[in-house]
Structures are given as C-alpha cells and as structure tokens.
C-alpha cells in the first residue's frame, strides 16, 4: 500500500508539473500541427496491414492531422517497434496467443522499459497492474474476474486498438502425407503428428530420405535461426523442431516433453521439480543437463548474465520466463523452478520456452553492434545473433541453408522420440528431412503445392490466392481463425499519445466491420478486444456491428468528419485552417 501511495503521489505531482509546463509553453509558443507517422510493412509482406494503415491515414488527414506512412522491411519494422520504440503509430499483426496471461507482459508497467512485445506501448497504470497481477496469482472465477477487468480497462485506455482476427489459410497435399491437423501449422507438434500416405510409402525409393517440403514467402527463417530474436520469430514452429522445451502444449494442457516428469508443489509458493530424460543430448553430442536448464532461465532473465550495467531480459518469451523467480540445479538431471505466488496453470507456461546449450550461448552476453539498433538501447549479442548453424536438442537438426532461398533440417537419430517418446505422444516421425523453400509470392507458393513441388504452404495465404486449388483429391485447404490479431499500436511515450482521449478518438477513425469486408473479403472477425475467445471476452465488449467502447465516427466506412472533429475538440485540440493543432 505504501508503494502504491508513493507512486500515485509521484504520478499526480508529475502530471501537474507537465500541465503547468504545457500551459506555459502554450502561452509563449505558436500552436503546433498534430503530425503523425504510421509505420507498417510493404504490401508484399502484409497487404492487409498496409491497407489498414492507408484507411487510418486517410481519415486522420480528413480531420486535419498531418499523417504519413513509413514502410519498413519486416525485420527492420519489428526492430523499430520492439527494440528501439521508434514509432508514433504502427499497424501490424500481434503474435498468436492462447492464454490471456499474455496481457500481463503486454501491459504491465514493470515491462515498459524493456524491449519486445512486452509493453511496447509504454503504458503505466496502477489499477491495470493490480488486476494483471491478480490474474497471475488466482484461479477459477477470481481469475476470470481479473481477466475481465483487464479487458475492460484495456478497451478504455486504448494503448493499442484491436481491429480483427483474420482467417488463416494453408494448402496441403494429401497424396504424400495425411492426418494434417485441421488448423494452422503453428507449432512443432503440428509437423511431428502427420503420417505418411500409403501410396508414398510404396513409391519412395529405398534408402532415400523421406522429405517434407514446405514453401513460404517470408525468407527470414533462412537468414536467422535465433529462437529468441524477436524481430525474426513470430510463431517459432520451425525453430521449435530444432530446440526442445521442458514441456509442450497439447490438447489444451502443458505436458512433459524434454522433461520426463514435472512434480508440482503448492505450499507458500508454487514450485516445480523437473527431471530430464536420460536420452537428452545436444545435436553436437554433448549431454543436455540441468545446468543447461538453469543457464537458459538465467539467460532469459538477463542476457548479460549479470555482467552488464543493467539487466537485459530476452524479450521473446518474457511473459513466460518472468514467472520464474529462481531456478537451481539439484543434480545432473534435476532442476527446481520457483514461481512465487503464481497459480500452477499459469506457471506451467514457463516450461514451454526453448532450452539452450550453455556451451554455445554463454559467450553471447556482450553488447550488440548491429545496424538499425538504437545505440542508447541496451541489447546483447544473444538477442540479435543470427545463429546461422544452430545446435539444439530437438527431433530435427540443422543441415544446410541458402539465405533467402532454402533451409534444410535433418532428423536427429539420438532424439528421445526415437528411443522413449512421452506416453501422451505416440506418433512415429513421418519424414527424415524438412526442407523450407522460399517462394517469391503467395501465388507462387500455391503453385508449387499444386504442381507437387511442395507439400504445404507455410504462411497464411490471402483468400484470393486459393481460388485455383480445386479439381483434385490430392489437395486440401485448411482454414481456421487465427490466434493472431491485427491492431494499431500507440507510443504513449510521445505526445499527444499520452492523452487517452486522443487515443480513443484515433481508434474511432477506423471501422473494423468495413475493413473486414473491404480488406479481408469477409475472411476475418472484427473485434473490440484481443480476448475474443468466448470464455474470456466480457459481455460488454461483445462485437455487435461496432466497437461498443469506441464506435466508428460514421457508417459503412464513411467518416463523419463533423462528429470526429467535435470529439477531438472535446479532447483539447483546436483547428486552424482545417489543421488540427495543440
């Protein structure tokens, strides 16, 4: 309570001082036009994102805002947003998330100074923090109440504006492999669970490796195989074949994987005793031990391993690894993880991060020197190293790559799946090689599958590219609602985005319902919250033709400029010669 009182007093004092300085500046300086840059990626990287950005730009200009669009190559875009915090507004797709606990890392004040998807917006709010902590430490209805409050506060404060959940489309061949999951191939188990088709077993030449061939348009996986590089990883399915985690999520539960057993204790604090599989080893033949486990969690907590002037956590997986308060080696094959006052179902998420080899990564703790990084940002080599020839412990090992063209992974015969698979996973590996081939476009990727030069498309396809996938039993289209969502992010560190009324008014310049029809051809679901799953979405945020919290200024995509300018004026902005000023 003392900390909350002090923080609240400081916040009030700081706000008061800022207002006084703002009034003083306003009295002696000419008004400034509101000028905003919207960052996003080019159309060939994400056509929907640029279309959303253009719609926002058009309506911002209509209300007198000097709005421009800056296009950045995908890795550079993510570096600007997640590592450098160099943006006013951005438009993009948030990485897929299943559990609502991702909102703690995304919104909690604790993470505002850190790089990555954890609080890139810079929001600091004590009430929000309380409920974010509450959803981590509670279960049952109490946890649901905290999650609902977080969703409602997020809708009101609008550090980012959720637009829609798109449909994911992939095309697969069924003549060489079968039992494809009826969902997007977003995790390693999706690939490990498929079977060979009977016809392919009969036709494959003796002694030749059985190859699964995937094609995708994003070439980043051929250039960077660092599992914690936030600007290169979205889902991590491919690096997840190379790097094992202690546990995997399967059928809605977190189940032991690299760990042979996980024993939970819930006394004063939640604790997990993790026992490693006897067969666990690295691809270079070195044994995988509990020292690698403790090293991994300490590295993720601080990639300088205590040698830097400040702690530099690994931004990817930060929401999960921040759950671990301490980790210690008990013996060669056993480690203990302590989670403090955390519900076991939440703590289990921390077991799903990749385990890294200490003998490879312990020399990557120095400061990074990389073009495109803000020199004032504390970034270590571990976060930006390309890891061109990764050494993991997963069922597939790195074989070769041609940057921007191809990546080849080969089956690792020493993996425990070959010797003693987990009891809950009884699938035999259906392929010996995994080849990723880069296609110049979505249309080209689909053509490769149609012509039997690939077995599946890797990235989600635009709906118009699958029109030709007809007329043969050897092809199938898998369609599912994505766990990723398109959104507009605001940088609250920059004026005027610290003004919640301004952010709410900007959010009302977009009509998600209209965008779903115009940009996504109807293959998306508009939403007022990132918690769109029925079990987590509050009733007052259910979509009913419009956002119930920040309804669009107008109808059917047509902006009501008069209504919009009136709301901006109520938020404290003025207009001179149809230009918005402050």
PDB file of C-alpha atoms in Angstrom, residues 160-404:
ATOM      1  CA  UNK A 160      -3.490  -0.294 -28.794  1.00  0.00           C
ATOM      2  CA  UNK A 161      -6.611  -0.737 -30.862  1.00  0.00           C
ATOM      3  CA  UNK A 162      -7.610  -4.259 -31.862  1.00  0.00           C
ATOM      4  CA  UNK A 163      -9.036  -4.452 -35.395  1.00  0.00           C
ATOM      5  CA  UNK A 164      -9.793  -8.082 -36.255  1.00  0.00           C
ATOM      6  CA  UNK A 165      -8.804 -11.736 -36.152  1.00  0.00           C
ATOM      7  CA  UNK A 166      -8.115 -12.888 -39.736  1.00  0.00           C
ATOM      8  CA  UNK A 167      -8.732 -16.327 -41.166  1.00  0.00           C
ATOM      9  CA  UNK A 168      -5.608 -18.439 -41.710  1.00  0.00           C
ATOM     10  CA  UNK A 169      -5.431 -20.431 -44.954  1.00  0.00           C
ATOM     11  CA  UNK A 170      -2.864 -23.055 -45.879  1.00  0.00           C
ATOM     12  CA  UNK A 171      -2.802 -25.530 -48.760  1.00  0.00           C
ATOM     13  CA  UNK A 172      -1.563 -29.108 -48.235  1.00  0.00           C
ATOM     14  CA  UNK A 173      -1.086 -32.183 -50.384  1.00  0.00           C
ATOM     15  CA  UNK A 174      -2.686 -35.380 -49.144  1.00  0.00           C
ATOM     16  CA  UNK A 175      -1.026 -37.853 -51.511  1.00  0.00           C
ATOM     17  CA  UNK A 176       2.320 -37.971 -49.666  1.00  0.00           C
ATOM     18  CA  UNK A 177       1.294 -37.154 -46.097  1.00  0.00           C
ATOM     19  CA  UNK A 178      -2.007 -37.420 -44.259  1.00  0.00           C
ATOM     20  CA  UNK A 179      -3.590 -36.630 -40.884  1.00  0.00           C
ATOM     21  CA  UNK A 180      -2.761 -32.969 -41.280  1.00  0.00           C
ATOM     22  CA  UNK A 181      -4.069 -31.062 -38.242  1.00  0.00           C
ATOM     23  CA  UNK A 182      -7.235 -29.168 -39.084  1.00  0.00           C
ATOM     24  CA  UNK A 183      -5.615 -25.912 -38.049  1.00  0.00           C
ATOM     25  CA  UNK A 184      -2.747 -23.605 -38.903  1.00  0.00           C
ATOM     26  CA  UNK A 185       0.647 -25.366 -38.649  1.00  0.00           C
ATOM     27  CA  UNK A 186       1.769 -23.027 -35.901  1.00  0.00           C
ATOM     28  CA  UNK A 187       3.706 -25.277 -33.525  1.00  0.00           C
ATOM     29  CA  UNK A 188       6.238 -28.125 -33.836  1.00  0.00           C
ATOM     30  CA  UNK A 189       3.745 -30.828 -32.836  1.00  0.00           C
ATOM     31  CA  UNK A 190       1.667 -29.969 -35.913  1.00  0.00           C
ATOM     32  CA  UNK A 191       4.510 -31.283 -38.086  1.00  0.00           C
ATOM     33  CA  UNK A 192       5.522 -34.151 -35.840  1.00  0.00           C
ATOM     34  CA  UNK A 193       1.976 -35.550 -35.774  1.00  0.00           C
ATOM     35  CA  UNK A 194       1.413 -36.103 -39.512  1.00  0.00           C
ATOM     36  CA  UNK A 195       1.626 -39.576 -41.107  1.00  0.00           C
ATOM     37  CA  UNK A 196       2.882 -40.835 -44.443  1.00  0.00           C
ATOM     38  CA  UNK A 197       0.277 -41.744 -47.025  1.00  0.00           C
ATOM     39  CA  UNK A 198       0.215 -45.405 -48.092  1.00  0.00           C
ATOM     40  CA  UNK A 199       0.953 -44.551 -51.719  1.00  0.00           C
ATOM     41  CA  UNK A 200       4.044 -42.596 -50.738  1.00  0.00           C
ATOM     42  CA  UNK A 201       5.395 -45.462 -48.636  1.00  0.00           C
ATOM     43  CA  UNK A 202       5.211 -47.706 -51.692  1.00  0.00           C
ATOM     44  CA  UNK A 203       6.725 -45.158 -54.103  1.00  0.00           C
ATOM     45  CA  UNK A 204       9.639 -43.762 -52.096  1.00  0.00           C
ATOM     46  CA  UNK A 205      12.986 -45.144 -53.407  1.00  0.00           C
ATOM     47  CA  UNK A 206      14.741 -47.470 -50.900  1.00  0.00           C
ATOM     48  CA  UNK A 207      17.431 -45.670 -48.928  1.00  0.00           C
ATOM     49  CA  UNK A 208      16.213 -42.201 -49.949  1.00  0.00           C
ATOM     50  CA  UNK A 209      15.213 -39.845 -47.123  1.00  0.00           C
ATOM     51  CA  UNK A 210      11.524 -39.034 -46.879  1.00  0.00           C
ATOM     52  CA  UNK A 211      11.294 -35.270 -47.248  1.00  0.00           C
ATOM     53  CA  UNK A 212       8.576 -32.907 -46.090  1.00  0.00           C
ATOM     54  CA  UNK A 213       8.676 -29.845 -48.347  1.00  0.00           C
ATOM     55  CA  UNK A 214       7.243 -26.546 -47.199  1.00  0.00           C
ATOM     56  CA  UNK A 215       7.131 -23.288 -49.125  1.00  0.00           C
ATOM     57  CA  UNK A 216       6.603 -19.819 -47.732  1.00  0.00           C
ATOM     58  CA  UNK A 217       7.151 -16.213 -48.794  1.00  0.00           C
ATOM     59  CA  UNK A 218       8.895 -14.979 -45.629  1.00  0.00           C
ATOM     60  CA  UNK A 219      12.638 -15.547 -46.070  1.00  0.00           C
ATOM     61  CA  UNK A 220      13.644 -14.625 -42.516  1.00  0.00           C
ATOM     62  CA  UNK A 221      13.896 -18.251 -41.367  1.00  0.00           C
ATOM     63  CA  UNK A 222      16.666 -18.829 -43.942  1.00  0.00           C
ATOM     64  CA  UNK A 223      18.653 -15.887 -42.569  1.00  0.00           C
ATOM     65  CA  UNK A 224      18.214 -16.123 -38.813  1.00  0.00           C
ATOM     66  CA  UNK A 225      17.641 -19.199 -36.620  1.00  0.00           C
ATOM     67  CA  UNK A 226      17.931 -17.499 -33.248  1.00  0.00           C
ATOM     68  CA  UNK A 227      14.884 -18.739 -31.274  1.00  0.00           C
ATOM     69  CA  UNK A 228      14.802 -15.567 -29.134  1.00  0.00           C
ATOM     70  CA  UNK A 229      15.281 -12.998 -31.928  1.00  0.00           C
ATOM     71  CA  UNK A 230      12.035 -11.086 -31.563  1.00  0.00           C
ATOM     72  CA  UNK A 231      12.215  -9.403 -34.965  1.00  0.00           C
ATOM     73  CA  UNK A 232      12.654 -12.755 -36.772  1.00  0.00           C
ATOM     74  CA  UNK A 233      10.313 -15.029 -34.846  1.00  0.00           C
ATOM     75  CA  UNK A 234       6.545 -14.978 -34.798  1.00  0.00           C
ATOM     76  CA  UNK A 235       5.279 -18.480 -34.132  1.00  0.00           C
ATOM     77  CA  UNK A 236       8.576 -20.335 -33.790  1.00  0.00           C
ATOM     78  CA  UNK A 237       7.317 -23.627 -35.235  1.00  0.00           C
ATOM     79  CA  UNK A 238      10.494 -24.274 -37.233  1.00  0.00           C
ATOM     80  CA  UNK A 239      12.960 -23.342 -34.501  1.00  0.00           C
ATOM     81  CA  UNK A 240      10.753 -25.456 -32.219  1.00  0.00           C
ATOM     82  CA  UNK A 241      11.757 -28.511 -34.246  1.00  0.00           C
ATOM     83  CA  UNK A 242      15.413 -27.699 -33.508  1.00  0.00           C
ATOM     84  CA  UNK A 243      15.066 -26.650 -29.861  1.00  0.00           C
ATOM     85  CA  UNK A 244      13.161 -28.711 -27.300  1.00  0.00           C
ATOM     86  CA  UNK A 245      11.323 -27.226 -24.339  1.00  0.00           C
ATOM     87  CA  UNK A 246      10.729 -28.878 -20.986  1.00  0.00           C
ATOM     88  CA  UNK A 247       7.039 -29.207 -21.854  1.00  0.00           C
ATOM     89  CA  UNK A 248       4.715 -28.772 -24.841  1.00  0.00           C
ATOM     90  CA  UNK A 249       1.132 -27.587 -25.015  1.00  0.00           C
ATOM     91  CA  UNK A 250      -1.083 -30.414 -26.307  1.00  0.00           C
ATOM     92  CA  UNK A 251      -4.883 -30.712 -26.286  1.00  0.00           C
ATOM     93  CA  UNK A 252      -5.181 -27.665 -24.052  1.00  0.00           C
ATOM     94  CA  UNK A 253      -2.720 -28.927 -21.419  1.00  0.00           C
ATOM     95  CA  UNK A 254       1.002 -28.399 -20.793  1.00  0.00           C
ATOM     96  CA  UNK A 255       2.637 -31.859 -20.875  1.00  0.00           C
ATOM     97  CA  UNK A 256       6.221 -33.006 -20.131  1.00  0.00           C
ATOM     98  CA  UNK A 257       8.448 -33.186 -23.221  1.00  0.00           C
ATOM     99  CA  UNK A 258      12.185 -32.791 -22.660  1.00  0.00           C
ATOM    100  CA  UNK A 259      11.296 -33.335 -19.018  1.00  0.00           C
ATOM    101  CA  UNK A 260      10.442 -36.929 -18.151  1.00  0.00           C
ATOM    102  CA  UNK A 261       8.495 -35.740 -15.124  1.00  0.00           C
ATOM    103  CA  UNK A 262       7.345 -32.459 -13.558  1.00  0.00           C
ATOM    104  CA  UNK A 263       6.372 -32.575  -9.877  1.00  0.00           C
ATOM    105  CA  UNK A 264       4.420 -29.573  -8.622  1.00  0.00           C
ATOM    106  CA  UNK A 265       4.237 -28.344  -5.039  1.00  0.00           C
ATOM    107  CA  UNK A 266       1.950 -25.557  -3.831  1.00  0.00           C
ATOM    108  CA  UNK A 267       2.799 -24.628  -0.246  1.00  0.00           C
ATOM    109  CA  UNK A 268       3.564 -20.952   0.354  1.00  0.00           C
ATOM    110  CA  UNK A 269       4.942 -20.699  -3.195  1.00  0.00           C
ATOM    111  CA  UNK A 270       4.441 -22.674  -6.392  1.00  0.00           C
ATOM    112  CA  UNK A 271       7.436 -24.912  -7.174  1.00  0.00           C
ATOM    113  CA  UNK A 272       8.216 -27.369  -9.960  1.00  0.00           C
ATOM    114  CA  UNK A 273      10.810 -30.145  -9.708  1.00  0.00           C
ATOM    115  CA  UNK A 274      11.830 -31.055 -13.264  1.00  0.00           C
ATOM    116  CA  UNK A 275      13.537 -34.324 -14.143  1.00  0.00           C
ATOM    117  CA  UNK A 276      15.208 -34.530 -17.567  1.00  0.00           C
ATOM    118  CA  UNK A 277      15.020 -37.511 -19.902  1.00  0.00           C
ATOM    119  CA  UNK A 278      18.018 -39.818 -19.736  1.00  0.00           C
ATOM    120  CA  UNK A 279      18.402 -39.731 -23.536  1.00  0.00           C
ATOM    121  CA  UNK A 280      18.518 -35.911 -23.784  1.00  0.00           C
ATOM    122  CA  UNK A 281      21.560 -34.642 -25.681  1.00  0.00           C
ATOM    123  CA  UNK A 282      22.586 -31.780 -27.943  1.00  0.00           C
ATOM    124  CA  UNK A 283      22.978 -32.187 -31.686  1.00  0.00           C
ATOM    125  CA  UNK A 284      26.780 -31.914 -31.328  1.00  0.00           C
ATOM    126  CA  UNK A 285      26.824 -34.937 -28.985  1.00  0.00           C
ATOM    127  CA  UNK A 286      27.240 -33.002 -25.737  1.00  0.00           C
ATOM    128  CA  UNK A 287      24.959 -34.180 -22.898  1.00  0.00           C
ATOM    129  CA  UNK A 288      21.995 -31.954 -22.009  1.00  0.00           C
ATOM    130  CA  UNK A 289      21.957 -31.437 -18.249  1.00  0.00           C
ATOM    131  CA  UNK A 290      20.210 -29.445 -15.549  1.00  0.00           C
ATOM    132  CA  UNK A 291      22.984 -26.852 -15.899  1.00  0.00           C
ATOM    133  CA  UNK A 292      21.633 -26.046 -19.364  1.00  0.00           C
ATOM    134  CA  UNK A 293      18.170 -25.607 -17.874  1.00  0.00           C
ATOM    135  CA  UNK A 294      19.314 -23.227 -15.147  1.00  0.00           C
ATOM    136  CA  UNK A 295      21.508 -21.371 -17.640  1.00  0.00           C
ATOM    137  CA  UNK A 296      18.576 -20.890 -20.029  1.00  0.00           C
ATOM    138  CA  UNK A 297      16.258 -19.310 -17.486  1.00  0.00           C
ATOM    139  CA  UNK A 298      19.018 -17.092 -16.120  1.00  0.00           C
ATOM    140  CA  UNK A 299      19.946 -16.003 -19.642  1.00  0.00           C
ATOM    141  CA  UNK A 300      16.321 -15.210 -20.467  1.00  0.00           C
ATOM    142  CA  UNK A 301      16.069 -13.198 -17.242  1.00  0.00           C
ATOM    143  CA  UNK A 302      19.251 -11.239 -18.036  1.00  0.00           C
ATOM    144  CA  UNK A 303      21.135 -11.836 -21.279  1.00  0.00           C
ATOM    145  CA  UNK A 304      24.216 -10.160 -19.785  1.00  0.00           C
ATOM    146  CA  UNK A 305      24.237 -12.865 -17.041  1.00  0.00           C
ATOM    147  CA  UNK A 306      24.883 -10.111 -14.524  1.00  0.00           C
ATOM    148  CA  UNK A 307      27.898  -8.628 -16.314  1.00  0.00           C
ATOM    149  CA  UNK A 308      26.079  -5.604 -17.735  1.00  0.00           C
ATOM    150  CA  UNK A 309      25.411  -2.257 -16.085  1.00  0.00           C
ATOM    151  CA  UNK A 310      21.703  -3.047 -16.303  1.00  0.00           C
ATOM    152  CA  UNK A 311      19.707  -6.237 -16.694  1.00  0.00           C
ATOM    153  CA  UNK A 312      18.744  -7.026 -20.323  1.00  0.00           C
ATOM    154  CA  UNK A 313      15.996  -9.686 -20.393  1.00  0.00           C
ATOM    155  CA  UNK A 314      15.229 -11.665 -23.533  1.00  0.00           C
ATOM    156  CA  UNK A 315      12.073 -10.058 -24.952  1.00  0.00           C
ATOM    157  CA  UNK A 316      10.725 -13.170 -26.652  1.00  0.00           C
ATOM    158  CA  UNK A 317       9.105 -15.480 -24.086  1.00  0.00           C
ATOM    159  CA  UNK A 318       9.454 -12.718 -21.477  1.00  0.00           C
ATOM    160  CA  UNK A 319       5.862 -13.113 -20.365  1.00  0.00           C
ATOM    161  CA  UNK A 320       6.572 -16.756 -19.561  1.00  0.00           C
ATOM    162  CA  UNK A 321      10.085 -16.585 -18.130  1.00  0.00           C
ATOM    163  CA  UNK A 322       9.201 -13.640 -15.877  1.00  0.00           C
ATOM    164  CA  UNK A 323       7.036 -16.117 -13.978  1.00  0.00           C
ATOM    165  CA  UNK A 324      10.221 -17.862 -12.742  1.00  0.00           C
ATOM    166  CA  UNK A 325      11.547 -16.238  -9.576  1.00  0.00           C
ATOM    167  CA  UNK A 326      14.502 -18.582  -9.186  1.00  0.00           C
ATOM    168  CA  UNK A 327      15.971 -21.738 -10.711  1.00  0.00           C
ATOM    169  CA  UNK A 328      18.561 -24.090  -9.263  1.00  0.00           C
ATOM    170  CA  UNK A 329      20.327 -27.293 -10.249  1.00  0.00           C
ATOM    171  CA  UNK A 330      19.660 -30.143  -7.830  1.00  0.00           C
ATOM    172  CA  UNK A 331      21.751 -32.746  -9.650  1.00  0.00           C
ATOM    173  CA  UNK A 332      22.892 -33.613 -13.172  1.00  0.00           C
ATOM    174  CA  UNK A 333      19.365 -34.298 -14.398  1.00  0.00           C
ATOM    175  CA  UNK A 334      17.129 -32.385 -11.978  1.00  0.00           C
ATOM    176  CA  UNK A 335      16.290 -28.704 -11.578  1.00  0.00           C
ATOM    177  CA  UNK A 336      13.912 -26.784  -9.326  1.00  0.00           C
ATOM    178  CA  UNK A 337      11.956 -23.757 -10.519  1.00  0.00           C
ATOM    179  CA  UNK A 338      10.255 -21.441  -8.023  1.00  0.00           C
ATOM    180  CA  UNK A 339       7.363 -19.247  -9.162  1.00  0.00           C
ATOM    181  CA  UNK A 340       6.308 -17.424  -6.002  1.00  0.00           C
ATOM    182  CA  UNK A 341       2.608 -16.698  -5.585  1.00  0.00           C
ATOM    183  CA  UNK A 342       1.543 -17.904  -9.021  1.00  0.00           C
ATOM    184  CA  UNK A 343      -1.254 -20.262  -9.993  1.00  0.00           C
ATOM    185  CA  UNK A 344       0.105 -23.587 -11.272  1.00  0.00           C
ATOM    186  CA  UNK A 345      -1.835 -23.374 -14.556  1.00  0.00           C
ATOM    187  CA  UNK A 346      -0.162 -20.033 -15.263  1.00  0.00           C
ATOM    188  CA  UNK A 347       3.289 -21.120 -14.049  1.00  0.00           C
ATOM    189  CA  UNK A 348       3.259 -24.138 -16.380  1.00  0.00           C
ATOM    190  CA  UNK A 349       3.579 -21.762 -19.349  1.00  0.00           C
ATOM    191  CA  UNK A 350       7.171 -21.066 -18.275  1.00  0.00           C
ATOM    192  CA  UNK A 351       8.084 -24.667 -19.112  1.00  0.00           C
ATOM    193  CA  UNK A 352       7.323 -24.171 -22.821  1.00  0.00           C
ATOM    194  CA  UNK A 353      10.334 -21.973 -23.685  1.00  0.00           C
ATOM    195  CA  UNK A 354      13.274 -23.420 -25.687  1.00  0.00           C
ATOM    196  CA  UNK A 355      16.181 -24.785 -23.667  1.00  0.00           C
ATOM    197  CA  UNK A 356      19.540 -23.517 -24.962  1.00  0.00           C
ATOM    198  CA  UNK A 357      23.001 -25.148 -24.769  1.00  0.00           C
ATOM    199  CA  UNK A 358      25.146 -23.353 -22.222  1.00  0.00           C
ATOM    200  CA  UNK A 359      28.372 -24.228 -24.044  1.00  0.00           C
ATOM    201  CA  UNK A 360      27.164 -22.328 -27.136  1.00  0.00           C
ATOM    202  CA  UNK A 361      25.273 -19.350 -25.736  1.00  0.00           C
ATOM    203  CA  UNK A 362      27.297 -18.318 -22.689  1.00  0.00           C
ATOM    204  CA  UNK A 363      29.665 -16.316 -24.900  1.00  0.00           C
ATOM    205  CA  UNK A 364      26.799 -14.259 -26.412  1.00  0.00           C
ATOM    206  CA  UNK A 365      26.269 -11.971 -23.419  1.00  0.00           C
ATOM    207  CA  UNK A 366      28.197  -8.916 -24.633  1.00  0.00           C
ATOM    208  CA  UNK A 367      26.727  -5.738 -26.116  1.00  0.00           C
ATOM    209  CA  UNK A 368      25.444  -5.984 -29.674  1.00  0.00           C
ATOM    210  CA  UNK A 369      26.661  -3.821 -32.535  1.00  0.00           C
ATOM    211  CA  UNK A 370      24.134  -4.093 -35.341  1.00  0.00           C
ATOM    212  CA  UNK A 371      22.882  -1.677 -37.976  1.00  0.00           C
ATOM    213  CA  UNK A 372      19.392  -0.449 -37.193  1.00  0.00           C
ATOM    214  CA  UNK A 373      19.753  -0.635 -33.409  1.00  0.00           C
ATOM    215  CA  UNK A 374      19.351   2.488 -31.319  1.00  0.00           C
ATOM    216  CA  UNK A 375      22.779   2.996 -29.710  1.00  0.00           C
ATOM    217  CA  UNK A 376      21.077   4.080 -26.489  1.00  0.00           C
ATOM    218  CA  UNK A 377      19.237   0.755 -26.256  1.00  0.00           C
ATOM    219  CA  UNK A 378      20.798  -1.989 -24.148  1.00  0.00           C
ATOM    220  CA  UNK A 379      20.808  -5.005 -26.468  1.00  0.00           C
ATOM    221  CA  UNK A 380      23.096  -8.020 -26.138  1.00  0.00           C
ATOM    222  CA  UNK A 381      24.516 -10.248 -28.851  1.00  0.00           C
ATOM    223  CA  UNK A 382      22.251 -13.090 -27.693  1.00  0.00           C
ATOM    224  CA  UNK A 383      19.208 -11.132 -28.844  1.00  0.00           C
ATOM    225  CA  UNK A 384      20.396 -10.292 -32.363  1.00  0.00           C
ATOM    226  CA  UNK A 385      22.869 -13.082 -33.226  1.00  0.00           C
ATOM    227  CA  UNK A 386      21.750 -14.827 -36.427  1.00  0.00           C
ATOM    228  CA  UNK A 387      22.637 -18.289 -35.035  1.00  0.00           C
ATOM    229  CA  UNK A 388      23.374 -19.496 -38.592  1.00  0.00           C
ATOM    230  CA  UNK A 389      24.131 -23.139 -37.664  1.00  0.00           C
ATOM    231  CA  UNK A 390      22.026 -23.793 -34.561  1.00  0.00           C
ATOM    232  CA  UNK A 391      22.793 -26.552 -32.086  1.00  0.00           C
ATOM    233  CA  UNK A 392      19.652 -27.680 -30.345  1.00  0.00           C
ATOM    234  CA  UNK A 393      18.289 -30.872 -28.837  1.00  0.00           C
ATOM    235  CA  UNK A 394      15.093 -31.216 -30.890  1.00  0.00           C
ATOM    236  CA  UNK A 395      13.979 -34.025 -33.195  1.00  0.00           C
ATOM    237  CA  UNK A 396      15.453 -32.192 -36.206  1.00  0.00           C
ATOM    238  CA  UNK A 397      18.950 -30.764 -36.549  1.00  0.00           C
ATOM    239  CA  UNK A 398      20.285 -28.057 -38.822  1.00  0.00           C
ATOM    240  CA  UNK A 399      21.683 -29.408 -42.081  1.00  0.00           C
ATOM    241  CA  UNK A 400      22.135 -26.517 -44.526  1.00  0.00           C
ATOM    242  CA  UNK A 401      20.730 -23.218 -45.702  1.00  0.00           C
ATOM    243  CA  UNK A 402      20.917 -20.802 -48.599  1.00  0.00           C
ATOM    244  CA  UNK A 403      19.938 -17.326 -47.348  1.00  0.00           C
ATOM    245  CA  UNK A 404      16.681 -16.047 -48.863  1.00  0.00           C
TER     246      UNK A 404
END
